[in-house]
Coordinates of C-alpha atoms in Angstrom, one line a residue:
X1 CA 82.7 30.5 27.1
X2 CA 79.2 30.8 25.6
X3 CA 77.5 27.5 25.1
X4 CA 76.7 26.7 21.5
X5 CA 73.0 26.0 20.9
X6 CA 72.4 22.5 19.5
X7 CA 70.7 22.3 16.2
X8 CA 68.6 19.4 14.9
X9 CA 68.0 18.3 11.4
X10 CA 64.4 18.3 10.3
X11 CA 63.3 14.9 9.0
X12 CA 61.8 14.9 5.6
X13 CA 58.2 13.6 5.1
X14 CA 58.1 10.0 4.0
X15 CA 56.6 8.4 1.0
X16 CA 53.9 6.8 3.0
X17 CA 50.3 7.8 3.2
X18 CA 48.7 9.3 6.3
X19 CA 46.1 6.5 6.3
X20 CA 48.7 3.7 6.1
X21 CA 50.8 5.2 8.9
X22 CA 47.7 5.6 11.1
X23 CA 46.6 2.0 10.5
X24 CA 50.0 0.6 11.5
X25 CA 50.1 2.8 14.6
X26 CA 46.7 1.6 15.6
X27 CA 47.8 -2.0 15.2
X28 CA 50.5 -1.7 17.8
X29 CA 49.2 -2.7 21.3
X30 CA 49.3 -0.1 24.1
X31 CA 52.1 -0.7 26.8
X32 CA 49.3 -0.4 29.3
X33 CA 48.1 -3.9 28.4
X34 CA 51.3 -5.5 29.6
X35 CA 51.3 -3.5 32.8
X36 CA 47.8 -4.8 33.6
X37 CA 48.9 -8.3 32.7
X38 CA 51.9 -8.2 35.0
X39 CA 49.7 -7.0 37.9
X40 CA 47.0 -9.6 37.1
X41 CA 49.7 -12.3 37.6
X42 CA 50.3 -11.0 41.1
X43 CA 53.8 -10.0 40.4
X44 CA 55.3 -7.4 42.8
X45 CA 55.9 -3.8 41.7
X46 CA 59.5 -3.3 40.4
X47 CA 60.5 0.3 40.7
X48 CA 64.2 -0.3 40.1
X49 CA 63.6 -1.5 36.6
X50 CA 61.9 1.8 35.6
X51 CA 63.6 4.7 34.0
X52 CA 65.0 7.6 36.0
X53 CA 62.7 10.6 35.9
X54 CA 65.0 13.0 37.8
X55 CA 67.4 14.5 35.2
X56 CA 65.1 15.7 32.4
X57 CA 67.3 18.6 31.2
X58 CA 69.6 16.2 29.2
X59 CA 66.7 15.5 26.8
X60 CA 67.2 18.7 24.9
X61 CA 66.1 17.9 21.4
X62 CA 63.0 16.5 19.7
X63 CA 64.4 13.0 19.2
X64 CA 65.3 12.5 22.8
X65 CA 62.1 14.2 24.0
X66 CA 59.9 12.0 21.8
X67 CA 61.7 8.7 22.7
X68 CA 61.6 9.5 26.4
X69 CA 58.0 10.6 26.3
X70 CA 57.2 7.1 25.2
X71 CA 59.4 5.6 27.9
X72 CA 57.9 7.8 30.7
X73 CA 54.4 7.2 29.5
X74 CA 54.9 3.4 29.9
X75 CA 56.4 3.9 33.4
X76 CA 53.6 6.3 34.3
X77 CA 51.0 3.7 33.4
X78 CA 52.8 0.9 35.2
X79 CA 53.3 2.8 38.5
X80 CA 49.8 4.2 38.4
X81 CA 48.2 0.8 37.9
X82 CA 50.1 -0.4 41.0
X83 CA 48.9 2.5 43.0
X84 CA 52.4 4.0 43.5
X85 CA 51.2 7.6 43.8
X86 CA 54.6 9.3 44.3
X87 CA 56.2 7.4 41.4
X88 CA 53.2 8.1 39.2
X89 CA 53.4 11.8 40.0
X90 CA 57.1 11.9 39.2
X91 CA 56.5 10.2 35.8
X92 CA 53.5 12.5 35.2
X93 CA 55.8 15.4 35.6
X94 CA 58.3 13.8 33.2
X95 CA 55.6 13.1 30.6
X96 CA 54.4 16.7 30.8
X97 CA 57.9 18.1 30.5
X98 CA 58.6 16.0 27.4
X99 CA 55.2 16.7 25.8
X100 CA 55.6 20.4 26.4
X101 CA 59.0 20.3 24.9
X102 CA 57.4 18.8 21.7
X103 CA 54.5 21.3 22.0
X104 CA 51.9 18.6 22.2
X105 CA 51.0 18.8 25.9
X106 CA 47.6 20.0 25.0
X107 CA 46.8 16.6 23.5
X108 CA 47.3 14.7 26.8
X109 CA 44.3 14.4 29.1
X110 CA 46.4 14.0 32.2
X111 CA 43.5 14.4 34.7
X112 CA 41.4 11.7 33.1
X113 CA 44.3 9.3 32.6
X114 CA 45.3 9.6 36.3
X115 CA 41.7 9.1 37.4
X116 CA 41.0 6.0 35.2
X117 CA 44.4 4.4 36.0
X118 CA 43.6 4.4 39.7
X119 CA 40.5 2.2 39.1
X120 CA 41.3 -1.4 38.2
X121 CA 37.9 -2.0 36.4
X122 CA 38.5 0.9 33.9
X123 CA 41.0 -0.8 31.6
X124 CA 38.9 -0.4 28.5
X125 CA 38.2 3.3 29.2
X126 CA 41.8 3.9 30.0
X127 CA 43.0 2.3 26.7
X128 CA 40.4 4.4 24.8
X129 CA 41.6 7.6 26.3
X130 CA 45.3 6.9 25.8
X131 CA 44.7 5.7 22.3
X132 CA 42.6 8.8 21.5
X133 CA 45.5 11.0 22.9
X134 CA 47.9 9.2 20.6
X135 CA 45.6 9.6 17.6
X136 CA 45.3 13.4 18.4
X137 CA 49.1 13.7 18.7
X138 CA 49.6 11.8 15.4
X139 CA 47.1 14.1 13.7
X140 CA 48.8 17.2 15.0
X141 CA 52.3 16.0 14.1
X142 CA 51.2 15.0 10.7
X143 CA 49.9 18.5 10.1
X144 CA 53.2 19.9 11.3
X145 CA 55.1 17.6 9.0
X146 CA 56.7 15.6 11.8
X147 CA 55.0 12.1 11.9
X148 CA 58.4 10.7 12.7
X149 CA 58.0 12.0 16.2
X150 CA 54.8 9.9 16.7
X151 CA 56.8 6.8 15.7
X152 CA 59.6 7.7 18.1
X153 CA 57.1 8.1 20.9
X154 CA 55.6 4.7 20.0
X155 CA 59.1 3.1 19.8
X156 CA 60.2 4.5 23.2
X157 CA 57.0 3.2 24.8
X158 CA 57.4 -0.2 23.2
X159 CA 61.0 -0.7 24.1
X160 CA 60.3 0.2 27.8
X161 CA 57.3 -2.2 27.9
X162 CA 59.4 -5.0 26.4
X163 CA 62.3 -4.3 28.8
X164 CA 59.9 -4.3 31.7
X165 CA 58.3 -7.6 30.6
X166 CA 61.7 -9.3 30.0
X167 CA 63.0 -8.3 33.4
X168 CA 59.8 -9.6 35.1
X169 CA 59.8 -12.8 33.1
X170 CA 63.4 -13.5 34.0
X171 CA 62.8 -13.2 37.7
X172 CA 59.3 -14.8 37.6
X173 CA 59.1 -17.2 34.7
X174 CA 55.6 -17.3 33.2
X175 CA 54.2 -18.7 30.0
X176 CA 51.9 -15.7 29.4
X177 CA 54.8 -13.3 29.7
X178 CA 57.0 -15.4 27.5
X179 CA 54.3 -15.5 24.8
X180 CA 53.9 -11.8 25.0
X181 CA 57.7 -11.3 24.6
X182 CA 57.7 -13.7 21.7
X183 CA 54.9 -12.1 19.8
X184 CA 56.7 -8.7 19.9
X185 CA 58.7 -10.0 17.0
X186 CA 55.8 -8.9 14.7
X187 CA 55.6 -5.5 16.3
X188 CA 59.4 -5.0 16.0
X189 CA 59.1 -5.6 12.3
X190 CA 56.3 -3.0 12.0
X191 CA 58.3 -0.4 13.9
X192 CA 61.4 -1.0 11.8
X193 CA 59.3 -0.5 8.7
X194 CA 58.0 2.8 10.0
X195 CA 61.5 4.0 11.1
X196 CA 62.9 3.1 7.7
X197 CA 61.1 6.0 6.1
X198 CA 63.1 8.4 8.2
X199 CA 66.6 6.9 8.0
X200 CA 67.9 10.2 6.5
X201 CA 67.9 11.4 10.2
X202 CA 71.2 10.5 11.9
X203 CA 69.5 9.7 15.2
X204 CA 66.9 7.5 13.7
X205 CA 69.5 5.8 11.5
X206 CA 71.4 4.9 14.7
X207 CA 68.2 3.7 16.3
X208 CA 67.5 1.4 13.4
X209 CA 70.9 -0.1 13.6
X210 CA 70.3 -0.9 17.3
X211 CA 66.8 -2.3 16.6
X212 CA 68.3 -4.4 13.8
X213 CA 70.4 -6.1 16.5
X214 CA 67.3 -6.9 18.5
X215 CA 65.6 -8.2 15.3
X216 CA 68.6 -10.6 15.0
X217 CA 67.9 -11.9 18.5
X218 CA 64.3 -12.6 17.5
X219 CA 65.4 -14.8 14.6
X220 CA 65.2 -17.9 16.8
X221 CA 61.7 -17.1 18.0
X222 CA 59.3 -19.3 16.1
X223 CA 55.6 -18.3 15.8
X224 CA 53.2 -20.8 14.4
X225 CA 49.5 -19.9 13.9
X226 CA 47.1 -22.9 14.2
X227 CA 43.4 -22.8 13.3
X228 CA 41.3 -24.5 16.0
X229 CA 38.1 -24.7 14.1
X230 CA 36.9 -23.6 10.6
X231 CA 33.4 -22.3 9.9
X232 CA 31.7 -21.8 6.6
X233 CA 28.8 -19.4 6.3
X234 CA 26.8 -18.9 3.1
X235 CA 24.7 -15.8 2.5
X236 CA 23.2 -15.8 -0.9
X237 CA 26.1 -15.9 -3.3
X238 CA 28.6 -15.0 -0.6
X239 CA 30.6 -17.6 1.2
X240 CA 32.4 -16.6 4.4
X241 CA 35.2 -18.8 5.8
X242 CA 36.2 -18.1 9.4
X243 CA 37.5 -19.7 12.5
X244 CA 39.4 -19.4 15.7
X245 CA 43.2 -19.5 15.7
X246 CA 46.0 -19.5 18.2
X247 CA 49.7 -18.6 18.0
X248 CA 52.2 -21.1 19.3
X249 CA 55.4 -19.2 20.3
X250 CA 58.7 -21.1 20.8
X251 CA 62.0 -19.8 22.1
X252 CA 64.7 -20.8 24.6
X253 CA 65.8 -19.3 27.9
X254 CA 69.0 -18.3 26.1
X255 CA 66.9 -16.4 23.5
X256 CA 65.1 -14.6 26.3
X257 CA 68.4 -13.6 27.8
X258 CA 69.7 -12.3 24.4
X259 CA 66.5 -10.3 23.8
X260 CA 66.6 -8.8 27.3
X261 CA 70.3 -7.8 27.0
X262 CA 69.9 -6.1 23.7
X263 CA 66.6 -4.4 24.8
X264 CA 68.3 -3.1 27.9
X265 CA 71.2 -1.7 25.8
X266 CA 68.8 0.0 23.5
X267 CA 66.7 1.4 26.4
X268 CA 69.8 2.7 28.3
X269 CA 71.1 4.3 25.1
X270 CA 67.7 6.1 24.7
X271 CA 67.9 7.4 28.3
X272 CA 71.4 8.9 27.9

């Protein structure tokens, strides 16, 4: 029997400006930052928590390719930072396959990313290159009327980074990791806002429902911003008020378990 070719509904353009979308995208931290943090804490490499990069043929539509491009990009950065060459090459192949499927492979500077990621002192340069790649991809997809794919790439990468962080924090409790997990509550709200503009797409609507469950788990996470020191500077008729601040993040071990469990469910659903 001849296999029926799958079709995919094109997502309509949202009622959100290009500038606003770009600003929100830029405000979301790179998953690379958490990978460097984990390594700086002298926590051992955890290959078994990463996504399987073997069966790529099952990702046969734009939604799955965009989501898993984000996931594999996070795993590529993590494995490369730890100097796991073979794993990094496997994830590099997966990233290229997903990117080529979306016709955006030309916007990935794979050679430079691999070179910079192998040198520990090049965090700033690596972040600049990867952020520039994402900006180029967003620009390209905006022109093609598919900014939703940029958001799916971001969401996949974010979910994988959160899952990795939760798994590590559960095995090796650490205040820095716990704080990083807690402050993702804000990023989750931003991602849900962006995804909401595309809820006419069945896949994205389902994803929003899953992410809403995660948001529910974050309800018990309390974030308090405290100002350490206020400063007042007067220049002519202009008065500037500034000061340093810190975020105090509070949640229980049970909250962490709930966040991890729901994140794992979302991530595994993405990789089906």
